[in-house]
PDB file of C-alpha atoms in Angstrom:
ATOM      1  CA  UNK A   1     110.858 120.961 125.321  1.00 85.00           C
ATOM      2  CA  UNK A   2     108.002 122.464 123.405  1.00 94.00           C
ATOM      3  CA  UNK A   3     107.474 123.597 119.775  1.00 96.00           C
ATOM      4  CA  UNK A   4     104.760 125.758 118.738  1.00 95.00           C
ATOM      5  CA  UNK A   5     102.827 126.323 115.656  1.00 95.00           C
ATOM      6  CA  UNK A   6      99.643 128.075 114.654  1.00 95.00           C
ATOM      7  CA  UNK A   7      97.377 125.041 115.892  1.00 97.00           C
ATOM      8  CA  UNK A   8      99.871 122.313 117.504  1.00 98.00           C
ATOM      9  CA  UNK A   9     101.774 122.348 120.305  1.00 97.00           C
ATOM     10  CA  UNK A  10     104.747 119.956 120.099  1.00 98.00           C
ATOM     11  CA  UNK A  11     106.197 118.712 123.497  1.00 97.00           C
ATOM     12  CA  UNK A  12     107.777 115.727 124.870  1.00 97.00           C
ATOM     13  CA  UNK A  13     106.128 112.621 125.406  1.00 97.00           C
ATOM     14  CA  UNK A  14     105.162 111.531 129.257  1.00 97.00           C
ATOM     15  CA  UNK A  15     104.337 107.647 129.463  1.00 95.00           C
ATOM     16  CA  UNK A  16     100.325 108.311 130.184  1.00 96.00           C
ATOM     17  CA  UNK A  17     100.673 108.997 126.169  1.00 97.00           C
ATOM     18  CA  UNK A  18     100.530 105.273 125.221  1.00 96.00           C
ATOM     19  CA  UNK A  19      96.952 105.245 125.299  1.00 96.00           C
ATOM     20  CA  UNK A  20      96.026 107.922 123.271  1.00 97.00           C
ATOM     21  CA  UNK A  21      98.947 106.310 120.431  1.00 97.00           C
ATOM     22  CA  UNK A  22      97.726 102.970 120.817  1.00 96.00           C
ATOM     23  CA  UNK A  23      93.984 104.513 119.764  1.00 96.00           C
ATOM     24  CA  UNK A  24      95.479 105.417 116.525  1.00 95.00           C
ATOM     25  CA  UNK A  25      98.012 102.917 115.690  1.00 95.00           C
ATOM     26  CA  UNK A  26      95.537 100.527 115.950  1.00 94.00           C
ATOM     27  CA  UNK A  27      93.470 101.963 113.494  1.00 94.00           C
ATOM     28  CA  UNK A  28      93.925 100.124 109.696  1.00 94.00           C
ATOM     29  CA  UNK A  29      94.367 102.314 107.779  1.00 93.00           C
ATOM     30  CA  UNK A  30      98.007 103.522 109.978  1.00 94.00           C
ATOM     31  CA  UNK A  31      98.678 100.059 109.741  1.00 93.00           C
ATOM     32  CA  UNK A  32      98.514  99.799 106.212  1.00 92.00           C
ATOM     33  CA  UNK A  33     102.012 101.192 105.084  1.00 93.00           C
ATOM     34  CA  UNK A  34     103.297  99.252 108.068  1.00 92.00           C
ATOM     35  CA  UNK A  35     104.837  96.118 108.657  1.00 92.00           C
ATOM     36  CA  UNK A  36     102.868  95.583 111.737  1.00 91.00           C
ATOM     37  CA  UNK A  37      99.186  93.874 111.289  1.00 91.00           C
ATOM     38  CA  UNK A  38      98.439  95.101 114.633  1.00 91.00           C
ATOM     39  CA  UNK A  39      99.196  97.220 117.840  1.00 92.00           C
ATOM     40  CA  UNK A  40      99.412  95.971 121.317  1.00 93.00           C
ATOM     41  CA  UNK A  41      99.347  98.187 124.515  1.00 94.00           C
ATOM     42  CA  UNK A  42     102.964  96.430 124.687  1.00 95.00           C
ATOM     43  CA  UNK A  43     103.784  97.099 121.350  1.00 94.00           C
ATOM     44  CA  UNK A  44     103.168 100.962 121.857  1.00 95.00           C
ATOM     45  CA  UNK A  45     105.056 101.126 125.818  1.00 95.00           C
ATOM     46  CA  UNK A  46     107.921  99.612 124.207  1.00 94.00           C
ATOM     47  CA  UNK A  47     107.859 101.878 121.268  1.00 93.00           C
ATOM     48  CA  UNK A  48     107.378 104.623 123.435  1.00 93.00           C
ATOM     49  CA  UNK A  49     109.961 104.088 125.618  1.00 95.00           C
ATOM     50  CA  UNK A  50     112.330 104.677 123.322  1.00 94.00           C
ATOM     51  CA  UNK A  51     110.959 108.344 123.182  1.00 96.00           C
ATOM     52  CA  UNK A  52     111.566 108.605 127.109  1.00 96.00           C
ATOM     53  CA  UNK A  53     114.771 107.405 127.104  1.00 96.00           C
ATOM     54  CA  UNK A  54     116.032 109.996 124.365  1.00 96.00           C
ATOM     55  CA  UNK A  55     114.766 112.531 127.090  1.00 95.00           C
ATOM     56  CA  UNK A  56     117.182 111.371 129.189  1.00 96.00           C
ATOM     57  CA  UNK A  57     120.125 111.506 126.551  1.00 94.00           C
ATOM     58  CA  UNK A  58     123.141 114.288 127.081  1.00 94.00           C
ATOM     59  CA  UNK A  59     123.733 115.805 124.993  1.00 95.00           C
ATOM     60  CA  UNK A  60     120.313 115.146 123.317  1.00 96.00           C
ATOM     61  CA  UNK A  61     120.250 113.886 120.019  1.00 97.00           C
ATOM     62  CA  UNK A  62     117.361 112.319 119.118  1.00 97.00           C
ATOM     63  CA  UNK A  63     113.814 114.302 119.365  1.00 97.00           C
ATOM     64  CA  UNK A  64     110.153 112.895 118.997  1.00 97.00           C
ATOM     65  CA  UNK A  65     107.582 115.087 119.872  1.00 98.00           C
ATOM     66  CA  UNK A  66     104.116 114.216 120.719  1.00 98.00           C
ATOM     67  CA  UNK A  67     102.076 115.784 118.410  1.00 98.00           C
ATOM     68  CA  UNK A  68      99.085 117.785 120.266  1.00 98.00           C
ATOM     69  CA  UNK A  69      96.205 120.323 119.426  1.00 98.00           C
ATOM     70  CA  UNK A  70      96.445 123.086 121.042  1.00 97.00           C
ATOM     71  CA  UNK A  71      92.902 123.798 121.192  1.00 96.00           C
ATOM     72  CA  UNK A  72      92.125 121.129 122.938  1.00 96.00           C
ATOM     73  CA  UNK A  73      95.475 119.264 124.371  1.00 96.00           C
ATOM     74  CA  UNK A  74      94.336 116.276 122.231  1.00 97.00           C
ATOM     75  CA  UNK A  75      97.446 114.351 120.928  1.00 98.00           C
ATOM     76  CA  UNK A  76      97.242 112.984 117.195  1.00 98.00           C
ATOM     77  CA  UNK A  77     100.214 111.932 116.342  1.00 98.00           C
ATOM     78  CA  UNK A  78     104.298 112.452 116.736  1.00 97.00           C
ATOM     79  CA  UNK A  79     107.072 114.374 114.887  1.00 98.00           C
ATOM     80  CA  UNK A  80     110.856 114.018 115.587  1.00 97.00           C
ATOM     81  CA  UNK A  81     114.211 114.537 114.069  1.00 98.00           C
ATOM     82  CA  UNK A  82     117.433 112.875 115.096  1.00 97.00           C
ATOM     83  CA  UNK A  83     120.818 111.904 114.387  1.00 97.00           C
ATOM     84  CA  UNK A  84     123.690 109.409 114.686  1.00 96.00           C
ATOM     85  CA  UNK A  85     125.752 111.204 117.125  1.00 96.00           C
ATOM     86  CA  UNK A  86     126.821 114.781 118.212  1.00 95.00           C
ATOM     87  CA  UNK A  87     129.402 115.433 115.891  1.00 95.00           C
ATOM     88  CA  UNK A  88     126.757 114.146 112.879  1.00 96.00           C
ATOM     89  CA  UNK A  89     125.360 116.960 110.640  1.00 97.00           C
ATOM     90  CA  UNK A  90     122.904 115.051 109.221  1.00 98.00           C
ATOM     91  CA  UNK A  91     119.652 113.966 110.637  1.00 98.00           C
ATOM     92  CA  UNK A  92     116.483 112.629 109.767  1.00 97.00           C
ATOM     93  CA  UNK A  93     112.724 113.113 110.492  1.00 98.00           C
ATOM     94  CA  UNK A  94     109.907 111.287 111.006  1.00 97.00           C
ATOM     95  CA  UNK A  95     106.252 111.724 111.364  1.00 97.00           C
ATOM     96  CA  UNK A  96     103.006 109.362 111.804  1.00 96.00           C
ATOM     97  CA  UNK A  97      99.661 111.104 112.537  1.00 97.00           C
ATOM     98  CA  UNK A  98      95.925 109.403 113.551  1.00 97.00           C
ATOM     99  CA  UNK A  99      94.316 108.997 110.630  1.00 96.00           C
ATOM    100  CA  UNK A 100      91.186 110.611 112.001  1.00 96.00           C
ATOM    101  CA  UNK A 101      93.512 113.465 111.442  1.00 97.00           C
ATOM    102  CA  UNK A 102      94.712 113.594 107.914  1.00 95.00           C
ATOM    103  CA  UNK A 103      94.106 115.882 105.292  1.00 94.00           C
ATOM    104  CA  UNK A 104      93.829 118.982 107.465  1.00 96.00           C
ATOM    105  CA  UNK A 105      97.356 119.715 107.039  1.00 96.00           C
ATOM    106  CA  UNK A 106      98.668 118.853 110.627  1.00 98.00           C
ATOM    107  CA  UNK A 107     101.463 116.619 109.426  1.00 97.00           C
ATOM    108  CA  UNK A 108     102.862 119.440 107.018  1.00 97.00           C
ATOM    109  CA  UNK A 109     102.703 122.124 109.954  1.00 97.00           C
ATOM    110  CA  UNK A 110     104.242 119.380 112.209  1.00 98.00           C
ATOM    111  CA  UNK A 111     106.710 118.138 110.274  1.00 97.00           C
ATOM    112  CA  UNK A 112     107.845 121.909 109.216  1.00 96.00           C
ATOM    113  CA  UNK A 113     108.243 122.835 113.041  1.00 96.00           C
ATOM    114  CA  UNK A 114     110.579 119.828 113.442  1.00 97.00           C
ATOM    115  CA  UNK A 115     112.714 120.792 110.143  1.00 96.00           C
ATOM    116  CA  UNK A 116     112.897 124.616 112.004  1.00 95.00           C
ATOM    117  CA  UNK A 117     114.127 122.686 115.287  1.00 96.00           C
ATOM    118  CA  UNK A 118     116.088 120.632 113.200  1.00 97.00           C
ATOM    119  CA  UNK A 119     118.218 123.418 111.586  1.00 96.00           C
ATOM    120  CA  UNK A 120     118.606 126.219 114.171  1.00 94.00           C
ATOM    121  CA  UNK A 121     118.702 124.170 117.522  1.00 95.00           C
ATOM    122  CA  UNK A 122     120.381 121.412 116.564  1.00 96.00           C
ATOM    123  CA  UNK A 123     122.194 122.928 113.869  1.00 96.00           C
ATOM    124  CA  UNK A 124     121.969 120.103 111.143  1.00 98.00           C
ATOM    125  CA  UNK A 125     123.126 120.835 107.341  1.00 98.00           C
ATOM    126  CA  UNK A 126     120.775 118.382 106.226  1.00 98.00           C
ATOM    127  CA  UNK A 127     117.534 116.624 107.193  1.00 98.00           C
ATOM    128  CA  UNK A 128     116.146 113.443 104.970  1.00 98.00           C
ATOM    129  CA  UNK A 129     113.317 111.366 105.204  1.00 98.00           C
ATOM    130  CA  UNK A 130     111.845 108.460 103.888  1.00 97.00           C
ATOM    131  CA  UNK A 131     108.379 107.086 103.008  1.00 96.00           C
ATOM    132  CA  UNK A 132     106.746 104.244 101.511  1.00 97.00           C
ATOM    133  CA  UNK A 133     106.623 104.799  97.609  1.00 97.00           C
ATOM    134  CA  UNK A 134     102.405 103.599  97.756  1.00 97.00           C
ATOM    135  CA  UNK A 135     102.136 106.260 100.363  1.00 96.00           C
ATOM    136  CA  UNK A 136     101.743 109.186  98.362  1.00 96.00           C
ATOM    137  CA  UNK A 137     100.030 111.478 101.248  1.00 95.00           C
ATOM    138  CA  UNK A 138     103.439 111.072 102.788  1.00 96.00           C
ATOM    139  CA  UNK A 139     105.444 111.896 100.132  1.00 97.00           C
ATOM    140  CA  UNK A 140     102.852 115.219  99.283  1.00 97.00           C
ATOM    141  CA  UNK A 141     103.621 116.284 102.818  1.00 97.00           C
ATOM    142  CA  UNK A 142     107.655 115.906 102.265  1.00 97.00           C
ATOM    143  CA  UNK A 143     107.272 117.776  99.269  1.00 97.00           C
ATOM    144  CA  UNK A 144     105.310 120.550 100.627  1.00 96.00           C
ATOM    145  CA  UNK A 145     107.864 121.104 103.043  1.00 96.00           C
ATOM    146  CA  UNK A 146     110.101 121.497 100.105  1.00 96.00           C
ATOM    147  CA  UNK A 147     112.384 118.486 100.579  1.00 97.00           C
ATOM    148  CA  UNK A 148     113.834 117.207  97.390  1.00 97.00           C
ATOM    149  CA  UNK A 149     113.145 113.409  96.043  1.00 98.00           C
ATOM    150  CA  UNK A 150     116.714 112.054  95.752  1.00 98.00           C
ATOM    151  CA  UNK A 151     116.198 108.196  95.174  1.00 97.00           C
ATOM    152  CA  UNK A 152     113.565 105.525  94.971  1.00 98.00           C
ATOM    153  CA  UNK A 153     114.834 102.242  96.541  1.00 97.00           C
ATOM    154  CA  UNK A 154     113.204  99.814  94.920  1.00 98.00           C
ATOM    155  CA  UNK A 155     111.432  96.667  97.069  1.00 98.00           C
ATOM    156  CA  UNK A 156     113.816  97.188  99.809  1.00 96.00           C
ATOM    157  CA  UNK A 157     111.402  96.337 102.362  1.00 95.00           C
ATOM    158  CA  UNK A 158     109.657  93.134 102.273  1.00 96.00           C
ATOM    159  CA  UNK A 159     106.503  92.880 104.403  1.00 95.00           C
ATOM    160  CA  UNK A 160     102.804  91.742 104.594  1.00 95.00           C
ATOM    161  CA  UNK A 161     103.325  89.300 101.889  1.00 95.00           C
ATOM    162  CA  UNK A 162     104.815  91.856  99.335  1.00 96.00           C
ATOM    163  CA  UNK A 163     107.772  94.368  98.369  1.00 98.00           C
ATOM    164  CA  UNK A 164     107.485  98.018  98.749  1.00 97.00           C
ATOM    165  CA  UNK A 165     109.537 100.820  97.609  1.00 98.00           C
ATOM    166  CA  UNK A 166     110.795 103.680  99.520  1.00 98.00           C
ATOM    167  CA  UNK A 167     111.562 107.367  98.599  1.00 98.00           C
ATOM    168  CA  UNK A 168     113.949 109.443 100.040  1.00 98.00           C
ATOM    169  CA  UNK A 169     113.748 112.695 100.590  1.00 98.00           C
ATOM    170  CA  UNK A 170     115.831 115.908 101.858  1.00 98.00           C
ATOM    171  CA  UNK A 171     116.392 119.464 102.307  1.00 98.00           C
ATOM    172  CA  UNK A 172     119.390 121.459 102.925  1.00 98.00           C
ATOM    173  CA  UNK A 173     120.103 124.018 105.342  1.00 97.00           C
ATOM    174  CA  UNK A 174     120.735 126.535 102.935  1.00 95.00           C
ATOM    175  CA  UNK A 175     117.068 125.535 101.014  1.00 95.00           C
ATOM    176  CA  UNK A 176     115.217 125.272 104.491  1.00 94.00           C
ATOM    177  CA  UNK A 177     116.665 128.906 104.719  1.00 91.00           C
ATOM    178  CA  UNK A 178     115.882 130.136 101.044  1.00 90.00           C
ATOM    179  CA  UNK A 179     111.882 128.927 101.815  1.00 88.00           C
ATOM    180  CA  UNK A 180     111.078 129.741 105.545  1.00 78.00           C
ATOM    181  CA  UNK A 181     113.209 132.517 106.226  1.00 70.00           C
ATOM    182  CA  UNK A 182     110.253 134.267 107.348  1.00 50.00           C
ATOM    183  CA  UNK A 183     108.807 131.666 109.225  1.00 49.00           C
ATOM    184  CA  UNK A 184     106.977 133.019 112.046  1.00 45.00           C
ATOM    185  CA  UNK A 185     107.401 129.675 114.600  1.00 46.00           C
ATOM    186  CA  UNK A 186     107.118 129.901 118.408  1.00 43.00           C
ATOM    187  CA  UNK A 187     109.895 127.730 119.726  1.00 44.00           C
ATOM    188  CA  UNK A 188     110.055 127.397 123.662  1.00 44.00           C
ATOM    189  CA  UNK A 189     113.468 125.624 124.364  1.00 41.00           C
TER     190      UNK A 189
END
């Protein structure tokens, strides 16, 4: 399965990946909003893994694209929606690019090709994600994809010595439709 954008090309994982995600999640500052202090080449198979075996799910339910240039094939990062079961209308996305990588705007066009995928092939009603609070280049992306703060847990998550917060964010179908209803994505499913 492959997604398409201006400058990405979205497409399923293969295991040779883990060494081009274990580049980048070792890098600090990925690590920072974390709870991990560091990334083995164990770590990332295992994590990994999990993408490979949602392949293999049917129906398919869960999605996490690797997140590639299409200039050069170079993969940055990874995008993916999923949900709880078939019947579930709800889903929710995730994204984590190499930092080498932010501020160009690759997470936002990433992260809006998975919300397009989200709604018309899988059909969801609503999509919601969640970031650290003390990430706000996350939260700038979720809100440039239009997706609605709806609550702040506060210190929910208790890691590297301290509490964080975490915002949650969504979109409805029917707001997803209102802003990219002329949308001009490739999608090769």
């Amino acid at each position: 399965m492959n997604l398409t954008t201006e400058r990405l090309l979205l497409r399923d994982f293969v295991e040779s990946d883990w060494e081009a995600v274990l580049a980048y999640e070792q890098n600090p500052l990925y690590l920072r909003y974390y709870e991990w202090t560091e990334r083995t080449a164990e770590d990332v198979r295992a994590f990994m893994q999990r993408f490979l075996d949602h392949q293999k799910q049917d129906p398919r339910i869960k999605f996490q694209f690797a997140v590639t240039l299409k200039s050069t094939g170079q993969l940055i990062g990874s995008c993916g929606v999923r949900r709880d079961s078939v019947e579930a209308s709800e889903g929710d996305m995730g994204y984590e690019l190499d930092p080498d990588y932010w501020g160009k705007g690759y997470a936002t066009e990433a992260a809006r090709a998975v919300l397009h995928f989200g709604f018309s092939h899988m059909s969801l009603h609503r999509i919601c994600a969640y970031c650290v609070a003390d990430n706000t280049g996350s939260a700038h992306v979720l809100e440039k994809l239009g997706m609605q703060q709806e609550g702040r847990l506060r210190e929910n998550e208790y890691y590297k010595g301290r509490w964080w917060d975490t915002l949650l964010y969504a979109i409805l179908y029917e707001e997803w439709h209102a802003l990219y209803n002329d949308l001009s994505l490739q999608q090769n499913v």
